PDB file of C-alpha atoms in Angstrom:
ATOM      1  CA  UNK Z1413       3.523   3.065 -20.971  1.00 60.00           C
ATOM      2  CA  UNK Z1414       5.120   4.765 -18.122  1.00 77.00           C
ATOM      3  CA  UNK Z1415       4.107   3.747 -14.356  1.00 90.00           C
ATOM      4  CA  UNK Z1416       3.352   5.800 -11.767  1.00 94.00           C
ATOM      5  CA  UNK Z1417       6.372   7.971 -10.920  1.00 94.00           C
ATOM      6  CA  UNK Z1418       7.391   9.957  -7.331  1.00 96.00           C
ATOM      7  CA  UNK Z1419       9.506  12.457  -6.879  1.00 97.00           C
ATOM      8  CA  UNK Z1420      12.197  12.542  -4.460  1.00 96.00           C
ATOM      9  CA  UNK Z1421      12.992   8.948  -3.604  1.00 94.00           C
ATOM     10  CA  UNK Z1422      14.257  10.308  -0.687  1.00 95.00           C
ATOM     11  CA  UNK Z1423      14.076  13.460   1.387  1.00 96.00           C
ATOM     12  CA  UNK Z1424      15.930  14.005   4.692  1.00 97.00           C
ATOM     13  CA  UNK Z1425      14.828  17.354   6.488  1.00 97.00           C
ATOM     14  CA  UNK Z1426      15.058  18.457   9.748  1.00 97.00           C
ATOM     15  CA  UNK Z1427      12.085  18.776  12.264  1.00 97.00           C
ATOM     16  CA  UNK Z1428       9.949  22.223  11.316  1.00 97.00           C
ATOM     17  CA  UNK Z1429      11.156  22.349   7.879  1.00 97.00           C
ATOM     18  CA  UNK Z1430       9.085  21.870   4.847  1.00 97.00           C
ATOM     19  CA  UNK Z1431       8.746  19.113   2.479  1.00 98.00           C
ATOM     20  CA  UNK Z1432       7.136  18.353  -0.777  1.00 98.00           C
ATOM     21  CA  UNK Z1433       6.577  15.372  -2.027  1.00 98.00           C
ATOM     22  CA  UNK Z1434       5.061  14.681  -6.192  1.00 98.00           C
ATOM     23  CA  UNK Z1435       3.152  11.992  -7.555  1.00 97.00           C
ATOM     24  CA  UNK Z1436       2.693  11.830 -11.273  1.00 96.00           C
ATOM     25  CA  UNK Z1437      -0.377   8.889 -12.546  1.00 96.00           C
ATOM     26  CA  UNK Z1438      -0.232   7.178 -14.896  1.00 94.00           C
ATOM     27  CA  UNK Z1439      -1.518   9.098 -17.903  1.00 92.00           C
ATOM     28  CA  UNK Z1440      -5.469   8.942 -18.168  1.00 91.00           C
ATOM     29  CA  UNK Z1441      -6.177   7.338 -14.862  1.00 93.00           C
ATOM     30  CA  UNK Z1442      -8.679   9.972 -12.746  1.00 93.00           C
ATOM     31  CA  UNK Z1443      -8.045   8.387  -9.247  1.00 94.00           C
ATOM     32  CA  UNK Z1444      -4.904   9.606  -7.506  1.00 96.00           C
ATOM     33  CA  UNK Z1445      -4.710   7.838  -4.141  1.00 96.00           C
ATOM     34  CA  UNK Z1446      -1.845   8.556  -1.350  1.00 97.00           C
ATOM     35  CA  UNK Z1447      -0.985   6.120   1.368  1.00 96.00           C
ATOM     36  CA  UNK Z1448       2.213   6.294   4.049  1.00 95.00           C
ATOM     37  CA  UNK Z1449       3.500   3.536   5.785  1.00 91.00           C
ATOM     38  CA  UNK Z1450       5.060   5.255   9.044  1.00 89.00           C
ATOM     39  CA  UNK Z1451       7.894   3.799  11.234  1.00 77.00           C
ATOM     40  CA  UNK Z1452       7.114  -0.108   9.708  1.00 73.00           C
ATOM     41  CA  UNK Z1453       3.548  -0.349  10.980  1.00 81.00           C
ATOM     42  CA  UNK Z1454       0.447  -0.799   8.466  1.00 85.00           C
ATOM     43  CA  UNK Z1455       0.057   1.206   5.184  1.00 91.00           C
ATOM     44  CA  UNK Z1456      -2.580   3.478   5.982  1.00 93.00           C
ATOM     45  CA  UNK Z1457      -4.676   5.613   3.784  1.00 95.00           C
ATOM     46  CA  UNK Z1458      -4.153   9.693   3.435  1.00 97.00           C
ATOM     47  CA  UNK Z1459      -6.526  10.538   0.516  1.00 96.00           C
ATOM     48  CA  UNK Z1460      -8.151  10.015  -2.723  1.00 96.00           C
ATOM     49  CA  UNK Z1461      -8.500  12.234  -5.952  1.00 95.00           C
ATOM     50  CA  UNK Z1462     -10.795  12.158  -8.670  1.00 94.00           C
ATOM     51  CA  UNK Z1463      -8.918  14.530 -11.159  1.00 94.00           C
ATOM     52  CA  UNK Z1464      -8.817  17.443  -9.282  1.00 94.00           C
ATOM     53  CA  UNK Z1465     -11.581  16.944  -6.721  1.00 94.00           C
ATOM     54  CA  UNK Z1466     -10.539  15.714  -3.816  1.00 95.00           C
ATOM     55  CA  UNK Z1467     -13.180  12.751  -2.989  1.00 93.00           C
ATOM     56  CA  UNK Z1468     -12.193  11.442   0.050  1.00 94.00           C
ATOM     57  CA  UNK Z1469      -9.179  13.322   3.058  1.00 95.00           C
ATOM     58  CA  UNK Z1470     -10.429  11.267   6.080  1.00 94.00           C
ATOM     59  CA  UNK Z1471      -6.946   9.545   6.404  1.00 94.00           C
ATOM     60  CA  UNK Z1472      -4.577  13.091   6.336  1.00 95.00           C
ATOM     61  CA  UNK Z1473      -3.496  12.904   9.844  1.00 92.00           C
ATOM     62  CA  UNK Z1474      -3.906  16.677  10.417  1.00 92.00           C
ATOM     63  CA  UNK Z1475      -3.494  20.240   8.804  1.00 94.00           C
ATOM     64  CA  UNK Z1476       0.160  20.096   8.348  1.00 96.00           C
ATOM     65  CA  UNK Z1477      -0.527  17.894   5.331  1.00 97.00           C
ATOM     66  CA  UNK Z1478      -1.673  19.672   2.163  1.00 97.00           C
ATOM     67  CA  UNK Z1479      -2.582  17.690  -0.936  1.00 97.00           C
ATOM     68  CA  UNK Z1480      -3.102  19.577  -4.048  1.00 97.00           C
ATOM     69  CA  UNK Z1481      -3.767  17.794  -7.726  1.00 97.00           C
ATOM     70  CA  UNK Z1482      -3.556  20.689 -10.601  1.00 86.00           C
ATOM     71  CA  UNK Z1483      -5.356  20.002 -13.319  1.00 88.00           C
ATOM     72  CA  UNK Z1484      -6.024  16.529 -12.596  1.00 85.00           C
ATOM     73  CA  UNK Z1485      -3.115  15.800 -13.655  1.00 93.00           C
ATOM     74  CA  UNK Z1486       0.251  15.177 -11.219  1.00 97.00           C
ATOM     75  CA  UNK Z1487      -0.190  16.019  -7.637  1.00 98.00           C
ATOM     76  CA  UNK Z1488       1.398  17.094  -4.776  1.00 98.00           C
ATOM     77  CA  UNK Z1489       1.812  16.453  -0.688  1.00 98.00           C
ATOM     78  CA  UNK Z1490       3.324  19.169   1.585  1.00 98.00           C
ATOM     79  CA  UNK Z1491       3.781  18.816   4.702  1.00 97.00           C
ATOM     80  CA  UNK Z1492       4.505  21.932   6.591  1.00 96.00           C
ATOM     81  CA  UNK Z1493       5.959  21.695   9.735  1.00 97.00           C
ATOM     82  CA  UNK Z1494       7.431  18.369   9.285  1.00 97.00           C
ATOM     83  CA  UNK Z1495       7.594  16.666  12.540  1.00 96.00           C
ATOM     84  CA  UNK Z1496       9.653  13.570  13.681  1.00 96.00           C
ATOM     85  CA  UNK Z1497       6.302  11.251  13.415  1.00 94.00           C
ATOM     86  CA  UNK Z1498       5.959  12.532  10.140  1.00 96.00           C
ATOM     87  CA  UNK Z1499       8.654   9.765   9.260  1.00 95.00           C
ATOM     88  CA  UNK Z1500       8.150   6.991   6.979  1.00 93.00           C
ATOM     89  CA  UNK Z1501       7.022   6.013   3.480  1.00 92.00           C
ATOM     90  CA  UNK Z1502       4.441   7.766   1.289  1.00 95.00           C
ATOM     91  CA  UNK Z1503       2.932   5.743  -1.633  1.00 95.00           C
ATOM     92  CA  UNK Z1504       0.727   6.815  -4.378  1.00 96.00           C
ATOM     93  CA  UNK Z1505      -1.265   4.971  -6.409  1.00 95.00           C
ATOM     94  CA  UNK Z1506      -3.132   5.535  -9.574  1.00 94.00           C
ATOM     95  CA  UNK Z1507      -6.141   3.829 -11.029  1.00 91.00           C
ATOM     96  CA  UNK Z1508      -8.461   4.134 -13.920  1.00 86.00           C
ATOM     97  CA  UNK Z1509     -11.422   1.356 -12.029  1.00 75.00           C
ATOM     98  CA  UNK Z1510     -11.297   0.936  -8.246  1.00 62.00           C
ATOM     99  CA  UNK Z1511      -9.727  -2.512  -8.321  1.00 63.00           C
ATOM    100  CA  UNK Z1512      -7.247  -1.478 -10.173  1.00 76.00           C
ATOM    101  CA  UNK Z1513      -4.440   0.420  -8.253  1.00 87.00           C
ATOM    102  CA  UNK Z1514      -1.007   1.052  -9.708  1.00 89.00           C
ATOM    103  CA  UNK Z1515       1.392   2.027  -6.792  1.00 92.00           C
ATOM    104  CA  UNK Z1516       4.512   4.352  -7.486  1.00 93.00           C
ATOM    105  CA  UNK Z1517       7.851   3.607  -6.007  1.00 91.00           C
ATOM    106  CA  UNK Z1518       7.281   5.608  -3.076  1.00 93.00           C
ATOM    107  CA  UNK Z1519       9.224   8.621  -1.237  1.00 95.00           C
ATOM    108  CA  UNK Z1520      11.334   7.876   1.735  1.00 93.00           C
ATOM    109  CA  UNK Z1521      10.785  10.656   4.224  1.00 95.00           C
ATOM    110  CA  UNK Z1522      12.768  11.297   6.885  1.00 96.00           C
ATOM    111  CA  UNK Z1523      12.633  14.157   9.587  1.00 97.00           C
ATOM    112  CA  UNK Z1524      15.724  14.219  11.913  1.00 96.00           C
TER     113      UNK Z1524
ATOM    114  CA  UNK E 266     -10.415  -0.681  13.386  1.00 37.00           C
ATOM    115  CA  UNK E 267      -8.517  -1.798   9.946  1.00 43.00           C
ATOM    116  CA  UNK E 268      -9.426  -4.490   8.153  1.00 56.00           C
ATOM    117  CA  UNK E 269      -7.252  -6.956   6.929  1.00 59.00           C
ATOM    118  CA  UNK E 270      -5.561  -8.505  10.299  1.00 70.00           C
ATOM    119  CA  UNK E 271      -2.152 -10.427   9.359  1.00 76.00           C
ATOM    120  CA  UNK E 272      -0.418 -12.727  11.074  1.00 80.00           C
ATOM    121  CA  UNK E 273       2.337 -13.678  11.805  1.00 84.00           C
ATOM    122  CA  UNK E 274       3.479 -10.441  12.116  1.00 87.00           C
ATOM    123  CA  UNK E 275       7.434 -11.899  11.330  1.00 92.00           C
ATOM    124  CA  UNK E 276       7.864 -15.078   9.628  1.00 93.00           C
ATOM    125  CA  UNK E 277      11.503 -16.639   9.331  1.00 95.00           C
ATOM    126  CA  UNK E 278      11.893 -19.109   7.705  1.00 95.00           C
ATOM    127  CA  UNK E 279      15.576 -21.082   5.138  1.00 97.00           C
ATOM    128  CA  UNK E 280      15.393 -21.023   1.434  1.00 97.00           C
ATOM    129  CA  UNK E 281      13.749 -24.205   0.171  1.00 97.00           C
ATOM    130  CA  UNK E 282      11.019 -23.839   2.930  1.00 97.00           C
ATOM    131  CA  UNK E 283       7.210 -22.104   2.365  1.00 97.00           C
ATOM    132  CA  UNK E 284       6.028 -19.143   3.785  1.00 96.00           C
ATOM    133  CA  UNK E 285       2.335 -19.213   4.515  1.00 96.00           C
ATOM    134  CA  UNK E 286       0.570 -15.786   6.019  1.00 95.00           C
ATOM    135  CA  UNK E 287      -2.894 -15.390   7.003  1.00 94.00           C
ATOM    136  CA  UNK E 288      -5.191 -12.560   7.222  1.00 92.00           C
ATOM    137  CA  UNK E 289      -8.667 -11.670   8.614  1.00 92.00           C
ATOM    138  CA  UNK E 290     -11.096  -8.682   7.299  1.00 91.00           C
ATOM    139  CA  UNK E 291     -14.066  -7.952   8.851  1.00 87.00           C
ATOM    140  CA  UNK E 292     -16.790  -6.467   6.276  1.00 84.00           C
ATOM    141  CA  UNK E 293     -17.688  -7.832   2.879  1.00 86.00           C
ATOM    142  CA  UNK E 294     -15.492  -7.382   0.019  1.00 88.00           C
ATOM    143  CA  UNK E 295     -15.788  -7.952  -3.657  1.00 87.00           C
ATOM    144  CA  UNK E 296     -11.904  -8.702  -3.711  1.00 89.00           C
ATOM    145  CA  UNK E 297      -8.483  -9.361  -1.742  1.00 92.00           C
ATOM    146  CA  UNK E 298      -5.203  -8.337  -2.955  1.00 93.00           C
ATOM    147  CA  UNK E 299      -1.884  -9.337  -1.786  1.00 94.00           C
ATOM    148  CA  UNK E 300       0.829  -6.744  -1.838  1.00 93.00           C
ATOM    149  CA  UNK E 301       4.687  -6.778  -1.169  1.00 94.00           C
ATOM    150  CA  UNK E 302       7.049  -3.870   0.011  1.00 90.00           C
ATOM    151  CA  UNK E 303      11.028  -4.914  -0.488  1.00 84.00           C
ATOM    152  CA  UNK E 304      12.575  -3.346   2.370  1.00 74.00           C
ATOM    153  CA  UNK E 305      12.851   0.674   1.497  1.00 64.00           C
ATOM    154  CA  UNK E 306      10.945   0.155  -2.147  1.00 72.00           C
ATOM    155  CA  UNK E 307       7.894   0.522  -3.688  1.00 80.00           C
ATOM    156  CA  UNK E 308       4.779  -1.805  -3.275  1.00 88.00           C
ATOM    157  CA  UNK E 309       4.440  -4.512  -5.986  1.00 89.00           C
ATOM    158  CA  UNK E 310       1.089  -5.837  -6.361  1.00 89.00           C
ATOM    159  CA  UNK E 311       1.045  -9.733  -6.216  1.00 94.00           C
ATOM    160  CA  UNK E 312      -2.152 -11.507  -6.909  1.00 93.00           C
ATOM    161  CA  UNK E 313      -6.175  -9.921  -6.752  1.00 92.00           C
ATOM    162  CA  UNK E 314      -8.203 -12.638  -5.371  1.00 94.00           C
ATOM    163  CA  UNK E 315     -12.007 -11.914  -6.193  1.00 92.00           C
ATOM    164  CA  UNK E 316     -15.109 -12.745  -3.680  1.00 92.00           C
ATOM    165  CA  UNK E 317     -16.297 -15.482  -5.780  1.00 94.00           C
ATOM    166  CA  UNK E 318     -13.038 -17.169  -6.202  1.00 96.00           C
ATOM    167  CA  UNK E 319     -11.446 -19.503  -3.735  1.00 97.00           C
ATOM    168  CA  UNK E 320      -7.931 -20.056  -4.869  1.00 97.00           C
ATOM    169  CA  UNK E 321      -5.893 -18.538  -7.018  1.00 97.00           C
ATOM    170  CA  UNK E 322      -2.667 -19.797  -8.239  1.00 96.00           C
ATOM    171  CA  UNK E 323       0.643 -17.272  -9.859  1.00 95.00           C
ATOM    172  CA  UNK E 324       3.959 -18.907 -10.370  1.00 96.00           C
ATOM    173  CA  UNK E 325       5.346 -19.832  -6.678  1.00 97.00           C
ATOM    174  CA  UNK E 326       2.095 -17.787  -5.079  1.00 97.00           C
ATOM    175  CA  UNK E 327      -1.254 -19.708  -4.042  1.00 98.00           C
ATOM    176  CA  UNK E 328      -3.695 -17.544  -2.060  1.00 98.00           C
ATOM    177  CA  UNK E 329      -7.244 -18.602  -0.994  1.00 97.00           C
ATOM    178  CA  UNK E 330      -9.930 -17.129   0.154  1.00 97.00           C
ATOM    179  CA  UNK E 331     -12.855 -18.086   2.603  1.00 96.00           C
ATOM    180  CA  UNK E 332     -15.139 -15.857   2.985  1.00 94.00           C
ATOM    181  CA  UNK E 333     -17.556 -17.283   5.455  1.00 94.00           C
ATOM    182  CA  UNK E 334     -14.336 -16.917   7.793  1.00 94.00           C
ATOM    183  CA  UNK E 335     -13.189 -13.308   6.350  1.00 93.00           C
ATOM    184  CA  UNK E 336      -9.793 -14.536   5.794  1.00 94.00           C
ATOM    185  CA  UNK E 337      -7.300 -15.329   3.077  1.00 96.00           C
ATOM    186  CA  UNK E 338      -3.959 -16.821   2.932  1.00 96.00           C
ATOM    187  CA  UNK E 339      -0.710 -16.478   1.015  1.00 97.00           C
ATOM    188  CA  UNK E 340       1.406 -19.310   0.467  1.00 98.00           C
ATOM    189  CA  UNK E 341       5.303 -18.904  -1.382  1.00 97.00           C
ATOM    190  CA  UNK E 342       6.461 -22.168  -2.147  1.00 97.00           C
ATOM    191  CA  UNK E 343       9.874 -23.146  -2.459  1.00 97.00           C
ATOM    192  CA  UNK E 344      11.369 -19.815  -0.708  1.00 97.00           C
ATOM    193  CA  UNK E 345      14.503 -18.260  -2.132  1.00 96.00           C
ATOM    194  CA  UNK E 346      16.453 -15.034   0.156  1.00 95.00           C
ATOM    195  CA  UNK E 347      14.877 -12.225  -2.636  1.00 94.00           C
ATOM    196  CA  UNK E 348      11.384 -12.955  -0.930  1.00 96.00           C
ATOM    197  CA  UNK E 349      12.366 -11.270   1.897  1.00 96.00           C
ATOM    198  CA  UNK E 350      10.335  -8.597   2.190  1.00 95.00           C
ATOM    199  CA  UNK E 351       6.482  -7.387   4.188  1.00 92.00           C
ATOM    200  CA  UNK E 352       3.856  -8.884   2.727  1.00 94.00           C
ATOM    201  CA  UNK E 353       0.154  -7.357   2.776  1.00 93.00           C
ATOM    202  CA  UNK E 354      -2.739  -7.825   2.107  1.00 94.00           C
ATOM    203  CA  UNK E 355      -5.852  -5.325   1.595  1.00 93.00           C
ATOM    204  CA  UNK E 356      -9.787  -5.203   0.755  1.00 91.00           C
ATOM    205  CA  UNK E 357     -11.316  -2.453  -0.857  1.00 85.00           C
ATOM    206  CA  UNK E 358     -12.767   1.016   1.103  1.00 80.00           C
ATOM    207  CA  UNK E 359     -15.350   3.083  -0.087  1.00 79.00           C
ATOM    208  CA  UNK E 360     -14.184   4.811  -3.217  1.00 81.00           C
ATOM    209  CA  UNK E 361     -11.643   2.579  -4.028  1.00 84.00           C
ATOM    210  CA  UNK E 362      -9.205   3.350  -1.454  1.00 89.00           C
ATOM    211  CA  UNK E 363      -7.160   0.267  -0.666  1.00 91.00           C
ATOM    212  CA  UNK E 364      -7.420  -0.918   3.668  1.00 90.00           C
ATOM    213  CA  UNK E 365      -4.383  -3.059   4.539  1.00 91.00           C
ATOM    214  CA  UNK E 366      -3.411  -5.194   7.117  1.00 87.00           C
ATOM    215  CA  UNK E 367      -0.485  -4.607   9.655  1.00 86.00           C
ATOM    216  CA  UNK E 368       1.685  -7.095   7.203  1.00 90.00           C
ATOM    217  CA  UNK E 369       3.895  -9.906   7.829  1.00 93.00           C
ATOM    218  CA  UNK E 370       7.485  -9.340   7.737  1.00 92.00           C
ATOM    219  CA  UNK E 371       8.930 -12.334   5.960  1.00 95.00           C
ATOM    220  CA  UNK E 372      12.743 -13.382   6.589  1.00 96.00           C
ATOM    221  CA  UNK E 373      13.981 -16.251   3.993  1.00 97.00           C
ATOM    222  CA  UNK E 374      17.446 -17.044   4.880  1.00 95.00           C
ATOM    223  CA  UNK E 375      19.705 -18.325   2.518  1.00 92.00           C
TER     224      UNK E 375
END
């Protein structure tokens, strides 16, 4: 059974540009959870999915970060204008029950 | 403010030695996970710890778990250079989301 994959491992872009990051879960699991872990400090919380509602944005930083999850299925984080703080790693994490989080490899996002 | 305190914040320590970390949460939780991030990776999930449990043993990993003092530790025994890496831990949010600590970057020199 395949894990939870992200898509790029790594994105460089320059300040005001736009980036997208993808998160496909593992197949079957409803809750779609993204986390970043900026400039080595704590992993913090962004927002959960439950298939294609969004149950719970209190941790997106501001409205330059746009999650979208299309048909409950794979889902999506733009950020639009990247900024410098915007820098750092953004996890996301699948899971059928709530203890139960599978995290994908992660994308690498840095904003020169 | 976060749950899930760590300290120490950097831990270095030779290969042979063990690495113990600590961390503090401050509501009730019906489990604690341990989590590690090799440096530019993915997280790898280490060990779930549940509220009614006080130690729990995997391989070269030994966590326990007080929870009249809200905190949890993770001990590595016998330390080899590919445990370098941060270690977390985290208690569950409302709705399943995951709260971790600041983590504990662990150096194991060789």
């Amino acid at each position: 059974e395949a894990g939870v994959t992200q898509f790029p491992s790594h994105s460089v872009i320059e300040k005001g540009q736009t980036v997208t990051l993808r998160c496909d879960p593992i197949s079957g699991h409803d809750n779609l959870y993204w986390y970043r872990r900026v400039m080595g400090k704590e992993i913090k919380f962004l927002l959960h999915f439950v298939k294609e509602s969004k149950q719970d944005e209190s941790g997106m930083p501001n409205n330059r970060f746009l999650a979208e999850r299309t048909g409950g299925t794979y889902s999506t984080l733009k950020v639009q204008p990247a900024e410098l703080e915007d820098s750092g790693v953004y996890f996301c994490a699948s899971s059928q029950e709530w203890n139960e989080q599978f995290f994908g490899p992660g994308t690498r996002l840095t904003v020169l | 403010s976060q749950q899930g305190e760590e300290d120490p914040q950097a831990l270095s320590i030779q290969e042979g030695e063990n690495a113990t970390m600590n961390c503090s949460y401050k509501t009730s939780i019906n489990n604690l996970q341990w989590y590690r991030q090799n440096s530019g990776r993915g997280l790898v999930h280490l060990i779930l710890i549940r509220s009614n449990e006080r130690e729990k043993h995997s391989g070269r990993l030994r966590v326990t778990l007080d929870t009249s003092k809200k905190s949890s530790s993770l001990l590595i025994t016998a330390s080899r250079a590919a445990d370098t890496a941060s270690y977390f831990c985290a208690t569950g949010g409302p709705g399943g989301k995951l709260i971790f600590g600041q983590g504990t970057e662990l150096s194991v020199k060789p």
